[in-house]
XYZ file of N, CA, C and O in Angstrom:
736
model
N 98.189 68.527 152.649
C 98.731 68.635 151.584
C 99.630 68.146 151.015
O 100.566 66.959 151.176
N 99.601 68.346 149.818
C 99.874 67.992 148.627
C 101.702 68.375 148.089
O 101.415 69.411 148.634
N 101.675 67.101 148.075
C 103.174 67.824 147.695
C 103.444 68.754 146.527
O 103.146 67.965 145.936
N 104.863 69.548 146.463
C 104.917 70.100 145.292
C 105.928 70.197 144.874
O 106.824 70.521 145.258
N 105.708 69.651 143.740
C 107.039 69.389 142.646
C 108.081 70.760 142.260
O 107.003 71.556 141.642
N 109.265 71.003 143.031
C 110.653 71.985 142.819
C 110.298 72.878 141.604
O 110.373 73.885 140.858
N 109.784 71.597 141.474
C 111.103 71.523 139.396
C 110.073 71.527 137.958
O 109.721 73.172 137.842
N 108.464 71.100 138.491
C 107.229 72.623 137.932
C 106.533 72.876 138.155
O 106.635 74.042 136.513
N 107.232 73.912 139.737
C 106.956 74.862 140.167
C 107.775 76.175 139.360
O 107.325 77.664 139.032
N 108.859 75.708 139.569
C 109.971 77.141 138.536
C 109.575 76.990 137.276
O 109.581 78.056 136.645
N 109.665 76.168 136.311
C 108.568 76.149 135.109
C 107.946 76.331 134.973
O 107.566 77.440 134.023
N 106.875 76.298 136.053
C 105.442 77.359 135.465
C 105.853 78.559 135.262
O 105.932 79.775 135.257
N 107.235 79.141 136.652
C 106.907 80.444 136.744
C 107.547 81.464 135.767
O 107.458 82.178 135.479
N 109.286 80.551 135.322
C 110.036 80.895 134.428
C 108.747 81.266 132.774
O 108.677 81.728 131.647
N 107.824 80.272 133.140
C 106.866 80.544 131.851
C 105.800 81.786 132.473
O 105.861 82.870 131.546
N 105.803 82.149 133.839
C 104.679 83.462 133.512
C 105.377 84.931 133.420
O 105.085 85.538 133.301
N 106.861 84.810 134.134
C 107.946 85.906 134.233
C 108.099 86.445 132.468
O 107.879 87.257 132.103
N 107.544 84.489 131.889
C 108.752 85.076 130.111
C 107.372 85.709 129.342
O 107.268 86.177 128.478
N 105.628 85.633 129.202
C 104.923 85.754 129.477
C 104.975 87.138 129.676
O 104.028 87.853 128.829
N 104.533 87.462 131.245
C 104.857 89.104 131.432
C 106.035 89.284 130.469
O 106.068 91.379 130.549
N 107.448 89.651 130.298
C 108.394 90.084 130.062
C 107.734 90.829 127.936
O 107.741 91.693 127.587
N 106.851 89.517 127.757
C 106.399 89.397 126.014
C 105.489 90.838 126.592
O 105.328 91.763 125.265
N 104.663 90.236 127.893
C 103.653 91.340 127.461
C 104.041 92.962 127.322
O 103.335 93.931 126.752
N 105.087 93.030 128.077
C 105.866 94.417 128.860
C 106.666 94.805 127.637
O 106.302 95.992 126.898
N 107.382 94.381 126.796
C 107.952 93.803 125.395
C 106.679 94.762 123.843
O 106.919 96.019 124.058
N 105.210 94.893 124.031
C 104.576 94.985 123.875
C 103.547 95.928 124.000
O 103.796 96.791 122.896
N 103.561 96.254 125.315
C 103.498 97.655 125.560
C 104.248 98.767 125.638
O 103.695 99.579 125.031
N 105.402 98.201 125.286
C 107.002 99.938 125.439
C 106.631 99.909 123.791
O 106.735 101.079 123.579
N 106.054 98.794 123.021
C 106.077 99.280 121.061
C 104.960 99.730 121.397
O 104.655 100.559 120.271
N 104.022 99.532 121.634
C 102.483 100.098 121.556
C 102.871 101.870 121.920
O 102.169 103.043 121.321
N 103.331 101.863 122.599
C 103.362 102.899 123.283
C 103.998 104.293 122.715
O 104.550 105.106 122.533
N 104.694 104.215 121.331
C 106.004 104.778 120.574
C 105.176 104.308 118.790
O 105.619 105.118 118.365
N 104.030 103.884 118.858
C 103.478 104.047 117.001
C 101.950 104.937 117.843
O 101.011 104.184 118.993
N 101.857 104.868 116.383
C 100.690 105.533 116.458
C 99.314 103.908 116.796
O 100.135 103.235 115.384
N 98.952 103.761 116.619
C 97.433 103.582 116.917
C 96.617 102.990 115.479
O 96.109 102.095 115.764
N 96.580 104.444 114.696
C 95.779 104.074 113.533
C 96.454 103.856 112.344
O 96.182 102.987 111.437
N 97.851 104.446 112.126
C 98.833 103.845 111.244
C 99.799 103.377 111.403
O 99.878 103.222 112.373
N 100.804 102.958 110.463
C 102.109 102.449 110.486
C 102.724 102.930 110.645
O 104.015 103.472 109.994
N 102.834 104.075 111.295
C 104.309 105.068 111.475
C 104.478 105.484 113.292
O 103.249 104.869 113.550
N 105.063 105.272 113.821
C 105.907 105.742 114.801
C 104.186 106.826 115.459
O 104.121 108.223 114.739
N 104.145 107.160 116.791
C 103.475 108.431 116.929
C 104.556 109.198 117.407
O 106.265 109.274 116.995
N 103.921 110.623 118.324
C 104.265 111.690 118.852
C 105.887 111.023 118.917
O 106.766 111.684 119.466
N 105.715 111.189 119.974
C 106.372 109.999 121.165
C 107.620 109.544 120.923
O 109.075 109.965 120.823
N 107.125 108.264 119.711
C 108.866 107.260 118.909
C 109.236 108.510 118.281
O 110.037 108.608 118.452
N 109.115 109.614 117.503
C 109.099 110.081 116.938
C 109.861 111.020 117.493
O 111.616 111.062 116.653
N 110.305 111.549 117.878
C 110.990 113.084 118.764
C 111.631 111.729 119.547
O 112.926 112.448 119.800
N 112.031 110.139 120.438
C 112.630 109.581 120.768
C 113.964 109.066 119.444
O 115.131 109.522 120.323
N 113.055 109.345 118.697
C 114.598 108.797 117.690
C 115.109 110.259 117.427
O 115.795 109.751 116.467
N 114.220 111.126 116.432
C 114.636 112.242 116.416
C 116.069 111.917 117.755
O 116.426 112.826 117.024
N 115.552 112.458 118.488
C 116.711 112.647 120.083
C 118.207 111.588 119.204
O 119.364 112.472 119.494
N 118.043 110.667 118.825
C 118.738 110.159 119.158
C 119.978 109.923 117.449
O 120.633 110.059 117.794
N 118.743 110.063 116.685
C 119.736 110.927 115.565
C 120.115 112.230 115.457
O 121.603 112.071 115.128
N 119.515 113.164 116.655
C 120.596 113.938 116.620
C 122.140 113.606 117.383
O 123.220 114.913 116.724
N 122.049 112.898 117.909
C 123.203 113.243 118.902
C 124.057 111.848 118.249
O 125.626 112.457 118.108
N 123.562 110.975 117.273
C 124.490 110.480 116.181
C 124.885 111.106 115.366
O 125.563 111.127 114.741
N 124.545 112.048 114.541
C 124.679 113.289 112.916
C 125.675 114.159 114.043
O 126.893 114.442 113.662
N 125.232 114.253 114.955
C 126.746 115.378 116.286
C 127.730 114.610 115.786
O 128.631 115.501 115.886
N 127.645 114.392 116.575
C 129.214 112.825 117.074
C 129.565 112.443 116.293
O 131.349 112.798 116.105
N 129.028 111.850 114.772
C 129.315 111.833 113.959
C 129.787 112.133 112.700
O 130.575 111.907 111.428
N 129.362 113.591 112.386
C 129.138 114.513 112.104
C 129.141 113.431 110.169
O 128.865 114.498 109.232
N 127.411 113.836 110.991
C 126.669 112.378 108.989
C 125.247 114.030 109.564
O 124.423 114.856 110.366
N 124.912 114.803 107.845
C 123.921 115.402 107.310
C 122.272 114.346 107.999
O 122.187 113.220 107.624
N 121.538 115.203 107.890
C 120.420 114.882 108.234
C 119.577 115.659 107.901
O 119.394 116.750 107.838
N 118.033 115.401 107.571
C 117.075 116.389 107.434
C 115.819 116.050 108.062
O 115.647 114.799 107.366
N 115.145 116.956 108.337
C 113.696 116.830 108.786
C 112.195 117.300 108.276
O 112.553 118.763 107.469
N 111.913 116.389 107.690
C 110.232 117.507 106.133
C 109.087 116.855 107.037
O 108.704 115.334 108.565
N 108.446 117.844 106.988
C 107.011 118.712 108.021
C 105.463 118.331 106.795
O 106.178 119.236 105.401
N 104.948 117.143 107.361
C 103.731 117.576 106.331
C 102.352 117.867 106.969
O 102.669 117.249 107.978
N 101.907 118.084 106.880
C 100.253 118.880 106.363
C 99.390 118.170 105.826
O 100.075 119.498 104.308
N 98.807 117.875 105.943
C 97.649 117.502 104.249
C 96.604 119.059 104.557
O 96.553 119.053 105.389
N 96.413 119.040 103.052
C 96.025 120.602 102.704
C 94.800 119.449 102.030
O 94.128 118.770 101.953
N 93.263 120.916 102.788
C 91.688 119.749 102.946
C 91.631 118.735 103.193
O 90.227 118.152 103.463
N 92.341 118.337 104.449
C 91.602 117.473 105.176
C 90.613 117.274 106.037
O 89.585 116.538 105.436
N 89.952 118.559 106.816
C 88.088 118.624 106.875
C 87.034 118.858 106.388
O 86.879 117.571 106.389
N 88.011 118.663 104.528
C 86.853 118.550 103.551
C 87.121 117.101 103.461
O 85.561 116.309 103.101
N 87.359 116.676 103.528
C 87.919 114.354 103.448
C 86.629 114.321 104.676
O 86.120 113.443 104.757
N 87.244 114.772 105.823
C 86.528 113.974 107.341
C 84.875 114.954 106.771
O 84.092 113.613 107.268
N 84.982 116.060 106.764
C 83.516 116.308 106.224
C 82.270 116.285 105.330
O 81.894 116.334 105.250
N 83.170 115.732 104.149
C 82.556 115.550 103.453
C 82.361 113.462 103.432
O 81.047 113.360 102.406
N 82.985 113.057 103.178
C 83.663 111.330 103.825
C 83.132 111.091 104.393
O 82.676 109.546 104.403
N 83.503 111.044 105.685
C 83.104 110.831 107.098
C 84.461 110.753 108.043
O 85.908 110.618 106.974
N 84.230 110.358 108.549
C 85.116 110.124 109.466
C 86.904 108.933 109.727
O 87.820 108.781 109.216
N 85.290 107.862 108.627
C 85.939 106.361 108.223
C 87.108 107.025 107.098
O 87.858 106.596 106.980
N 86.374 107.817 106.437
C 87.468 107.392 105.513
C 88.488 108.457 105.209
O 89.851 108.341 105.245
N 88.842 110.219 106.150
C 90.294 110.679 106.694
C 91.094 109.502 107.585
O 91.788 109.320 107.358
N 89.720 108.413 108.354
C 91.214 107.356 108.784
C 91.904 106.827 108.072
O 93.147 106.754 108.146
N 91.702 106.768 106.711
C 91.660 105.687 105.395
C 92.561 106.233 104.511
O 93.715 106.484 104.963
N 92.368 108.043 105.036
C 93.256 108.359 103.854
C 95.416 108.736 105.170
O 95.676 108.540 104.526
N 94.450 108.474 106.525
C 95.727 108.832 107.050
C 96.756 108.146 106.924
O 97.824 107.827 107.104
N 95.912 106.717 106.467
C 96.490 104.959 107.006
C 97.313 105.035 105.324
O 98.645 104.573 105.351
N 96.874 105.751 104.657
C 97.501 105.460 102.983
C 98.373 106.534 102.604
O 99.072 106.151 102.177
N 98.257 108.131 103.880
C 99.635 108.683 104.088
C 101.215 108.050 104.765
O 102.106 108.162 103.876
N 101.233 107.193 105.707
C 102.040 106.489 106.663
C 102.036 105.667 105.206
O 103.747 105.437 105.776
N 101.931 105.450 104.556
C 102.511 103.858 104.119
C 102.528 103.970 102.767
O 103.759 103.319 102.440
N 102.347 105.150 102.128
C 102.883 105.841 101.304
C 104.711 106.497 100.950
O 105.328 105.893 100.920
N 104.404 106.975 102.864
C 105.869 107.598 103.292
C 106.308 106.886 103.442
O 107.847 106.525 102.726
N 105.665 105.753 103.974
C 106.359 104.470 104.516
C 107.746 104.113 103.346
O 108.848 103.678 103.225
N 107.040 104.295 101.957
C 107.209 103.239 100.653
C 107.865 103.927 99.870
O 108.889 103.576 98.615
N 108.513 105.377 100.720
C 109.038 106.358 99.423
C 110.646 106.583 100.851
O 110.962 107.296 100.489
N 110.475 105.439 101.399
C 111.570 106.051 102.150
C 113.315 105.016 101.919
O 112.388 103.712 101.964
N 113.602 105.486 102.423
C 114.386 103.383 102.886
C 115.001 103.452 104.145
O 113.978 104.337 104.794
N 114.730 102.119 104.810
C 114.872 101.782 106.009
C 115.893 102.290 107.065
O 115.177 102.176 107.820
N 116.985 102.882 106.772
C 117.181 103.809 107.940
C 117.033 105.197 108.586
O 116.498 106.105 109.246
N 115.323 105.766 107.351
C 114.797 106.684 107.476
C 113.593 106.584 108.456
O 113.003 105.294 108.833
N 112.990 107.733 108.646
C 111.948 107.440 109.768
C 110.494 108.379 109.501
O 110.715 109.022 109.126
N 109.289 107.521 109.917
C 107.658 108.281 109.402
C 107.666 108.680 110.581
O 107.232 107.477 112.132
N 106.787 109.779 111.398
C 105.768 109.524 112.446
C 104.915 110.706 112.178
O 104.634 111.456 111.326
N 103.527 109.682 112.573
C 102.292 111.194 112.611
C 102.247 111.698 114.111
O 101.968 111.174 115.750
N 102.356 113.297 113.232
C 102.617 113.988 114.906
C 101.537 114.762 115.537
O 101.415 115.033 117.006
N 100.704 113.882 115.353
C 99.176 114.809 115.528
C 98.150 114.877 114.333
O 98.688 115.773 113.042
N 96.323 114.745 114.614
C 95.935 114.587 113.516
C 96.543 114.704 112.413
O 96.654 113.585 111.661
N 96.260 115.818 111.684
C 96.748 115.122 110.206
C 98.850 115.618 109.500
O 98.542 116.188 108.036
N 99.196 115.707 110.768
C 100.593 115.715 110.103
C 101.666 115.142 109.952
O 100.802 113.816 111.062
N 102.468 114.769 109.763
C 103.151 114.158 109.794
C 104.842 114.378 109.904
O 105.394 114.993 109.284
N 105.688 113.706 110.796
C 107.054 114.003 110.037
C 108.179 113.132 109.218
O 108.067 111.902 109.700
N 109.073 113.350 108.938
C 109.508 112.169 107.726
C 111.329 113.231 108.790
O 112.085 113.611 108.269
N 112.172 111.703 109.314
C 113.833 112.261 109.654
C 114.614 110.900 108.201
O 114.127 110.032 108.431
N 114.899 111.808 107.195
C 115.826 111.467 106.546
C 117.261 111.526 107.064
O 117.719 112.470 106.952
N 117.833 110.514 108.109
C 119.375 110.442 107.913
C 120.667 110.729 106.537
O 120.183 109.903 105.398
N 121.724 111.130 106.902
C 122.660 111.038 105.226
C 122.419 111.869 104.263
O 122.345 111.935 103.041
N 121.536 113.573 103.798
C 120.662 113.745 103.206
C 120.914 115.554 103.927
O 120.376 115.350 105.180
N 121.007 116.409 102.804
C 121.260 117.677 102.939
C 119.672 118.027 103.008
O 118.862 117.202 102.212
N 119.698 119.250 102.609
C 118.125 119.877 102.241
C 118.451 119.653 101.412
O 116.646 119.391 100.760
N 118.981 119.809 99.663
C 118.853 119.235 98.917
C 117.479 118.072 98.806
O 116.908 118.135 98.182
N 117.445 116.855 99.437
C 117.858 115.675 99.078
C 116.181 115.667 100.019
O 115.003 115.088 99.596
N 116.313 116.182 100.698
C 114.773 116.853 101.062
C 113.896 117.521 100.465
O 112.722 117.138 100.954
N 114.447 117.870 99.717
C 113.792 119.033 99.323
C 112.791 118.632 97.955
O 111.759 118.781 97.190
N 114.054 117.740 97.121
C 113.417 116.821 96.224
C 112.122 115.802 97.062
O 111.470 115.225 96.457
N 112.575 114.769 98.112
C 111.657 114.046 98.218
C 110.549 114.734 98.809
O 109.874 113.987 98.588
N 110.496 115.558 99.550
C 109.659 116.733 99.319
C 109.037 116.904 97.621
O 107.339 116.756 98.439
N 109.150 117.682 97.453
C 108.189 117.719 96.115
C 107.864 116.024 95.524
O 106.994 116.212 95.652
N 108.774 115.004 95.780
C 107.783 113.384 95.047
C 106.860 113.356 95.946
O 106.604 113.000 94.781
N 107.676 113.561 96.868
C 105.883 112.718 97.432
C 104.503 114.061 97.582
O 103.210 112.852 97.458
N 104.422 114.869 97.446
C 104.049 116.120 98.054
C 103.323 115.269 95.871
O 101.668 115.529 96.002
N 103.759 114.878 95.169
C 103.000 114.700 93.777
C 102.271 113.326 93.656
O 101.933 113.147 93.070
N 102.832 112.319 94.460
C 102.545 111.707 94.390
C 101.635 111.232 95.680
O 100.321 110.618 95.417
N 101.010 112.315 96.260
C 99.775 111.843 97.292
C 98.510 113.160 96.191
O 98.037 112.990 95.958
N 99.152 113.728 95.569
C 98.245 114.072 94.649
C 97.777 113.018 93.251
O 96.389 113.236 92.904
N 99.187 112.959 92.639
C 98.229 111.723 91.416
C 97.499 110.353 92.336
O 96.894 110.412 91.165
N 97.923 110.386 93.876
C 97.857 108.160 93.935
C 96.279 108.851 94.811
O 95.778 107.531 95.013
N 96.894 109.644 95.013
C 95.028 110.181 96.343
C 95.191 108.424 97.223
O 96.378 108.127 97.688
N 93.307 108.114 97.747
C 93.568 107.512 97.496
C 91.943 106.761 97.775
O 90.799 107.501 97.213
N 91.537 105.354 97.776
C 90.394 104.610 97.028
C 89.757 104.474 97.963
O 89.540 104.162 99.994
N 88.290 105.577 98.348
C 86.947 105.652 99.449
C 85.927 104.771 98.718
O 85.307 105.663 97.803
N 85.564 103.944 98.997
C 84.534 102.859 98.449
C 84.213 103.011 97.534
O 83.260 104.280 95.781
N 85.432 102.898 96.128
C 85.813 102.927 94.313
C 85.870 103.956 94.311
O 86.169 103.967 93.218
N 85.317 104.614 94.868
C 86.712 106.252 93.965
C 87.741 107.268 94.695
O 88.427 106.233 95.814
N 88.468 107.136 93.519
C 89.816 107.560 94.275
C 89.793 109.312 93.962
O 88.839 110.404 93.647
N 90.300 109.236 95.513
C 90.072 110.900 96.315
C 91.862 111.480 95.728
O 92.847 110.974 97.422
N 91.524 112.432 95.704
C 93.317 113.527 95.696
C 93.149 113.869 97.017
O 92.463 114.319 97.547
N 94.569 114.362 97.590
C 95.275 114.435 98.589
C 96.249 115.445 98.427
O 96.702 115.123 97.430
N 96.472 116.933 98.296
C 97.405 117.534 98.991
C 98.228 117.565 100.719
O 97.175 117.236 101.472
N 99.558 118.015 100.446
C 100.156 118.477 101.379
C 101.025 119.357 100.937
O 102.148 119.671 100.421
N 101.304 120.637 101.595
C 102.545 121.094 102.744
C 103.639 120.645 103.027
O 103.119 119.732 104.149
N 104.589 120.436 102.897
C 106.681 120.003 102.794
C 106.686 121.919 103.925
O 106.953 122.484 102.641
N 107.462 121.721 104.945
C 108.061 121.887 105.663
C 109.861 121.551 105.842
O 109.349 119.851 106.165
N 110.897 121.645 105.084
C 111.180 121.131 104.883
C 112.955 122.146 106.092
O 113.360 123.218 105.904
N 113.832 120.600 107.095
C 114.769 121.689 107.503
C 115.605 121.123 107.510
O 115.333 119.179 108.195
N 117.371 120.945 107.925
C 118.554 120.626 107.843
C 118.936 120.627 109.172
O 118.441 121.491 109.687
N 119.244 119.521 109.660
C 119.768 119.657 111.023
C 121.225 120.504 110.675
O 122.271 120.762 110.261
N 120.831 121.492 112.269
C 121.770 122.143 113.209
C 122.470 122.363 113.742
O 122.379 123.208 114.222
N 122.986 120.876 113.968
C 123.679 121.067 115.424
C 122.520 121.249 116.539
O 123.179 121.374 117.574
N 121.687 121.461 116.090
C 120.238 121.180 116.694
C 120.476 119.756 118.457
O 121.031 118.997 118.495
N 119.490 121.083 119.646
C 119.725 120.118 120.866
C 119.070 119.819 121.102
O 118.807 119.279 122.149
N 117.236 120.142 121.060
C 116.355 120.103 121.486
C 115.584 119.651 120.263
O 115.530 119.848 119.188
N 114.900 118.333 119.830
C 113.890 118.459 118.668
C 112.834 118.768 119.164
O 112.532 118.813 117.267
N 112.204 119.216 120.039
C 110.998 119.929 120.138
C 110.968 120.742 118.798
O 110.431 121.781 118.285
N 112.419 121.972 119.417
C 112.711 122.897 118.305
C 113.069 122.480 116.967
O 112.676 123.456 116.605
N 113.657 121.564 115.891
C 113.681 121.370 115.381
C 112.610 120.542 115.277
O 112.200 121.410 113.194
N 111.698 120.295 114.833
C 110.128 120.242 114.575
C 109.694 121.488 114.789
O 108.873 121.360 113.605
N 109.779 122.654 115.305
C 108.908 123.930 115.302
C 109.973 125.072 113.956
O 109.002 125.114 113.571
N 110.488 124.285 114.184
C 111.743 124.835 112.167
C 110.672 124.432 110.980
O 110.641 125.041 110.640
N 110.719 122.950 111.222
C 110.737 122.002 110.143
C 108.690 122.912 110.032
O 108.444 123.229 109.186
N 107.870 122.651 111.077
C 106.224 123.060 111.060
C 105.667 124.683 110.263
O 105.119 125.156 109.995
N 107.497 125.769 111.149
C 106.956 127.108 110.951
C 107.297 127.145 108.753
O 107.664 127.629 109.042
N 108.715 126.644 108.761
C 109.351 125.490 106.302
C 107.069 125.743 106.242
O 107.362 125.984 105.507
N 107.047 124.583 106.800
C 105.297 124.076 105.929
C 104.966 125.284 106.616
O 103.950 125.548 105.585
N 104.435 126.213 107.365
C 103.605 126.307 107.886
C 103.552 128.423 106.311
O 102.233 128.607 105.624
N 104.735 129.057 106.285
C 105.330 129.974 105.043
C 104.908 128.588 103.437
O 103.985 129.663 103.061
N 105.139 127.862 103.145
C 104.669 127.331 101.644
C 103.044 127.052 102.096
O 102.548 127.358 100.369
N 102.264 126.461 103.449
C 101.678 126.441 102.955
C 100.425 127.672 102.307
O 99.750 127.887 102.056
N 100.736 129.357 103.460
C 100.069 130.036 103.519
C 100.581 131.008 101.677
O 99.850 131.489 100.922
N 101.307 130.008 101.265
C 102.118 129.952 99.997
C 101.703 129.902 98.762
O 101.604 130.732 97.983
N 100.648 129.089 98.505
C 99.841 128.111 98.165
C 98.937 129.781 97.510
O 98.188 129.950 98.288
């Protein structure tokens, strides 16, 4: 039986542990990010909301939550195909990220619904941001096979009001979005 160099074996085990640590970090990051868009998934977004709510409560910092539902998105999938729908979702997430601050968060909550969390912002800033993002959606749209396709969206806006459950805050913003959508 050949002698095993203990130092070489220790180095091999260290390398193996490091590789496993990196894989675990990648898996953890993937668990919180949307598989299609450059946004958090619902799980990741709710985690960020929970932390932000605790921070806002503790430090008396304002925050606002925007809830976006794309208007007419089914039409994009039905007329242009699901690949075009996927491209539209990616474009929306990229546009929202490009128009937010580093401290803000974007999450794809499911299907064609997105959430935006803005810290150090109140209801007026949230409404103004929602109006600008809605206008950008309509004017920019997205390119599919060389043709520009317009997009539209309805936003619900809700300020942080000492919420203790992120799902309640999301539900309130979702309800506000539906009021806007039905009013169109």
